[in-house]
Amino acid sequence: VKKIIIFENSLLNLWLKLKKTIFMKKLLLCSILFLVSLFSFAQGDSCDNAIPITGNGIITASAISGAYIISCDQVNPDTATAPVAGNWYTFTPTANGIVDLTSNLPANVAPNSVDTRVSIWSGTCATLTCLAGNDDISGANYLSTVSFAATIGTTYYIQWDDRWDAAGFDFEFTFTPVSCFPVSVINLPTNIATSSITLNWDASASAPASYDVEYGPLGFTQGSGTTVSTATNSISLTGLTVSTVYDFYVRSNCGTSQSTWSAVNSFSTAKVLPYASGFDNTSSIIGWSTFGNGAYGLSAIANASLSQSPSYYWIMNNTVGAVSNNWLFTPAVSLQAGEQVTATFWLRCGTTRSLRFTVGNASTPAAQTTQIWANNALLLTSYAQQTTPVFTAPSAGIYYFAFNDISVA
């Protein structure tokens, strides 16, 4: 009987040890799973798994390796092969305010990323709505900066992608509470004439009672201009000077408070002939616009190799494998019925190009219905002057002339 009891006690001790070991392993397994879950969440590897931002400061982003959703910035549209990855963050404000994001920091030098792109969404991960995006700060600075209005209780999704570089980097997040949201998007002017114009902008998130607009000659000091108000997000200005560039600012007026003024914007009244532009400074390209399917634009990059510095120029390049269709539109030009127009311009091109010169009643490809000049075999290793045939205006009105690059793939 004693031996049996001892045997039973041994079995009991063994069972207790086994039970304790199994229990500890379960705890360890649970702990490991919990840590893995935390580690995965910390990666911000998808919209559903985004890292919450809870305060202002500099955030270090790891190498970009998570799930990607199309960019909200379409200045440099996505290609078939890139980007393929994104890093995700969220922010939910406890008050109305402005969010400022920037990767333009001293820390972002090699081996950190020096070329970033960011997108901002609202909604849910299943139904995201683009709010803002930015690729490059300038033609010489490939880091990113963006601002957007954030309303209390709304969750915003932030994606940094590897369109250009997958290396990790730092970015700065700043949230500033405001009671009256500023105007963040200024649209192109409409109804351009010799002495009048309509200015347009997106409505402020504050739904303000009115908007204030201050305008004046190019470079005027704010406070010395003319201030007008409107209840809508557009306003018509009259009594302006022909062929003149103006600056203007817009702000929301919420009654008891006003927002900050927008950044300076510029417009030009319609030109009368003769008119010339040397693209010699920023003011000289105000009113000019571009459109296209390849690499194109008004720029000051590498100006020393192209002309006298400083200078601006229009550069056209094909998208690989595609026929070019890039446009450069002049500012609005006021012509009288029967007025005759001749254009001269300087070109150079390193490969054979096809260029034409057109005219229409709007700065859109569809409106450019009349071809004035064309050359489908341009090969100019140094600048050469071109002169178009005479165009006679069929009626009085506003016209836009355009250069159209239609070079083969």
Coordinates of N, CA, C and O in Angstrom, one line a residue, residues 39-53 59-71 83-91 101 112-113 115-121 125 128 156-163 165-171:
F39 N 4.6 44.4 -33.3 CA 5.7 44.7 -34.3 C 5.1 44.9 -35.7 O 5.5 45.8 -36.4
S40 N 4.1 44.1 -36.1 CA 3.5 44.2 -37.4 C 2.7 45.6 -37.4 O 2.8 46.3 -38.4
F41 N 2.0 45.9 -36.4 CA 1.3 47.2 -36.3 C 2.3 48.4 -36.5 O 2.0 49.4 -37.1
A42 N 3.4 48.3 -35.8 CA 4.4 49.4 -35.8 C 5.0 49.6 -37.2 O 5.5 50.7 -37.5
Q43 N 4.8 48.7 -38.1 CA 5.4 48.9 -39.5 C 4.6 49.8 -40.3 O 5.1 50.4 -41.3
G44 N 3.3 50.0 -40.1 CA 2.5 50.9 -40.9 C 2.5 50.3 -42.4 O 2.6 51.1 -43.3
D45 N 2.3 49.0 -42.5 CA 2.5 48.4 -43.8 C 1.3 48.3 -44.7 O 1.3 47.7 -45.7
S46 N 0.2 48.9 -44.2 CA -1.0 49.0 -45.0 C -2.0 50.0 -44.5 O -1.8 50.5 -43.4
C47 N -3.0 50.4 -45.3 CA -3.9 51.4 -44.8 C -4.6 50.9 -43.5 O -4.8 51.7 -42.6
D48 N -5.0 49.7 -43.4 CA -5.7 49.1 -42.3 C -4.7 49.0 -41.1 O -5.2 48.8 -39.9
N49 N -3.4 49.0 -41.3 CA -2.4 48.8 -40.3 C -1.6 50.1 -40.1 O -0.4 50.0 -39.8
A50 N -2.2 51.3 -40.4 CA -1.4 52.5 -40.3 C -1.0 52.9 -38.9 O -1.7 52.5 -37.9
I51 N 0.1 53.6 -38.8 CA 0.6 54.0 -37.5 C -0.1 55.3 -37.1 O 0.0 56.3 -37.8
P52 N -0.7 55.4 -35.9 CA -1.4 56.6 -35.5 C -0.3 57.7 -35.1 O 0.7 57.4 -34.5
I53 N -0.5 58.9 -35.6 CA 0.3 60.1 -35.2 C -0.5 60.8 -34.1 O -1.7 61.2 -34.3
I59 N 9.2 62.5 -37.2 CA 8.9 61.0 -37.2 C 9.9 60.4 -38.2 O 10.1 60.8 -39.3
T60 N 10.5 59.3 -37.8 CA 11.4 58.5 -38.6 C 10.7 57.4 -39.3 O 10.1 56.5 -38.6
A61 N 10.6 57.4 -40.6 CA 10.0 56.4 -41.4 C 11.0 55.3 -41.8 O 12.1 55.7 -42.2
S62 N 10.6 54.1 -41.6 CA 11.5 53.0 -42.0 C 11.5 52.9 -43.5 O 10.7 53.5 -44.3
A63 N 12.3 52.0 -44.1 CA 12.4 51.7 -45.5 C 10.9 51.4 -46.0 O 10.2 50.7 -45.3
I64 N 10.6 51.9 -47.1 CA 9.2 51.7 -47.6 C 9.0 50.3 -48.2 O 9.6 49.9 -49.1
S65 N 8.1 49.6 -47.6 CA 7.9 48.2 -48.0 C 6.5 47.7 -47.8 O 6.2 46.5 -48.1
G66 N 5.5 48.5 -47.5 CA 4.2 48.1 -47.3 C 3.3 48.1 -48.5 O 3.8 48.3 -49.6
A67 N 2.0 47.9 -48.3 CA 1.0 47.9 -49.4 C 0.9 49.3 -50.0 O 0.9 50.3 -49.3
Y68 N 0.7 49.4 -51.3 CA 0.6 50.7 -52.0 C -0.8 50.9 -52.6 O -1.4 50.0 -53.2
I69 N -1.3 52.1 -52.5 CA -2.5 52.6 -53.2 C -2.1 53.8 -54.1 O -1.2 54.6 -53.7
I70 N -2.7 54.0 -55.2 CA -2.3 55.0 -56.2 C -2.1 56.4 -55.5 O -2.8 56.7 -54.6
S71 N -1.2 57.1 -56.0 CA -0.8 58.4 -55.4 C -1.9 59.5 -55.6 O -2.6 59.5 -56.7
P83 N 5.1 53.3 -58.4 CA 5.7 52.6 -57.2 C 5.0 51.3 -56.9 O 4.0 51.0 -57.4
V84 N 5.6 50.5 -56.0 CA 5.1 49.2 -55.6 C 4.9 49.1 -54.1 O 4.3 48.1 -53.7
A85 N 5.2 50.1 -53.3 CA 5.2 50.0 -51.9 C 4.8 51.3 -51.2 O 5.0 52.4 -51.8
G86 N 4.3 51.3 -50.0 CA 4.0 52.5 -49.3 C 4.1 52.3 -47.8 O 4.0 51.1 -47.3
N87 N 4.4 53.4 -47.0 CA 4.3 53.4 -45.6 C 3.1 54.2 -45.2 O 2.9 55.3 -45.7
W88 N 2.4 53.8 -44.1 CA 1.1 54.4 -43.8 C 1.0 54.9 -42.4 O 1.6 54.3 -41.4
Y89 N 0.4 56.1 -42.3 CA 0.1 56.7 -41.0 C -1.3 57.3 -41.0 O -1.9 57.5 -42.0
T90 N -1.8 57.5 -39.8 CA -3.2 58.1 -39.6 C -3.1 59.2 -38.6 O -2.2 59.3 -37.7
F91 N -4.0 60.2 -38.8 CA -4.2 61.3 -37.8 C -5.6 61.6 -37.6 O -6.3 61.8 -38.6
L101 N 2.9 68.8 -43.3 CA 3.8 67.7 -43.4 C 5.0 68.1 -44.3 O 4.8 68.6 -45.4
N112 N 19.8 58.2 -46.4 CA 18.4 58.4 -46.3 C 17.8 58.8 -47.6 O 18.5 59.3 -48.5
S113 N 16.5 58.7 -47.8 CA 15.9 59.1 -49.0 C 16.0 60.6 -49.2 O 15.7 61.4 -48.3
D115 N 14.4 61.7 -52.1 CA 13.3 61.9 -53.1 C 12.1 61.2 -52.6 O 12.0 60.0 -52.7
T116 N 11.1 61.9 -52.1 CA 10.0 61.4 -51.5 C 8.7 61.8 -52.2 O 8.7 62.7 -53.0
R117 N 7.6 61.1 -51.9 CA 6.3 61.5 -52.4 C 5.2 61.1 -51.4 O 5.3 60.0 -50.8
V118 N 4.2 62.0 -51.2 CA 3.2 61.8 -50.1 C 1.8 62.0 -50.6 O 1.6 62.8 -51.6
S119 N 0.9 61.2 -50.1 CA -0.5 61.3 -50.4 C -1.4 61.4 -49.2 O -1.0 60.8 -48.2
I120 N -2.5 62.2 -49.2 CA -3.3 62.4 -48.1 C -4.8 62.0 -48.5 O -5.3 62.5 -49.5
W121 N -5.4 61.2 -47.7 CA -6.8 60.7 -48.0 C -7.7 61.0 -46.7 O -7.2 61.0 -45.6
C125 N -10.5 53.0 -45.4 CA -9.5 52.2 -46.2 C -10.2 51.6 -47.4 O -9.6 51.4 -48.5
L128 N -11.3 55.4 -50.0 CA -10.5 56.5 -49.8 C -10.7 57.6 -50.8 O -11.0 57.4 -52.0
Y156 N -7.6 60.9 -41.0 CA -6.9 61.2 -42.3 C -5.8 60.1 -42.5 O -5.1 59.8 -41.5
Y157 N -5.6 59.7 -43.7 CA -4.6 58.6 -44.0 C -3.5 59.2 -44.8 O -3.7 60.0 -45.8
I158 N -2.3 58.9 -44.4 CA -1.0 59.4 -45.0 C -0.2 58.3 -45.6 O 0.1 57.4 -44.8
Q159 N 0.1 58.4 -46.9 CA 1.0 57.3 -47.5 C 2.2 58.0 -48.1 O 2.1 58.9 -48.9
W160 N 3.4 57.5 -47.7 CA 4.6 57.8 -48.3 C 5.0 56.7 -49.2 O 4.9 55.5 -48.8
D161 N 5.3 56.9 -50.5 CA 5.5 55.8 -51.4 C 6.9 55.8 -52.0 O 7.7 56.7 -51.8
D162 N 7.2 54.7 -52.7 CA 8.6 54.5 -53.2 C 8.6 54.8 -54.7 O 9.3 54.2 -55.5
R163 N 7.9 55.8 -55.2 CA 7.9 56.2 -56.6 C 9.3 56.4 -57.1 O 9.6 56.1 -58.2
D165 N 12.2 56.4 -54.5 CA 13.2 55.9 -53.6 C 12.6 55.2 -52.4 O 11.6 55.7 -51.8
A166 N 13.0 54.0 -52.1 CA 12.4 53.2 -51.0 C 13.2 53.3 -49.7 O 12.8 52.7 -48.7
A167 N 14.2 54.1 -49.6 CA 15.0 54.3 -48.4 C 14.2 55.0 -47.3 O 13.3 55.8 -47.6
G168 N 14.5 54.7 -46.1 CA 13.9 55.4 -45.0 C 14.3 56.9 -44.9 O 15.2 57.3 -45.6
F169 N 13.5 57.7 -44.1 CA 13.7 59.1 -44.1 C 13.0 59.7 -42.9 O 12.3 59.0 -42.2
D170 N 13.2 60.9 -42.6 CA 12.5 61.7 -41.5 C 11.5 62.6 -42.1 O 11.7 63.1 -43.2
F171 N 10.4 62.8 -41.4 CA 9.4 63.8 -41.8 C 8.9 64.5 -40.6 O 8.9 63.9 -39.5

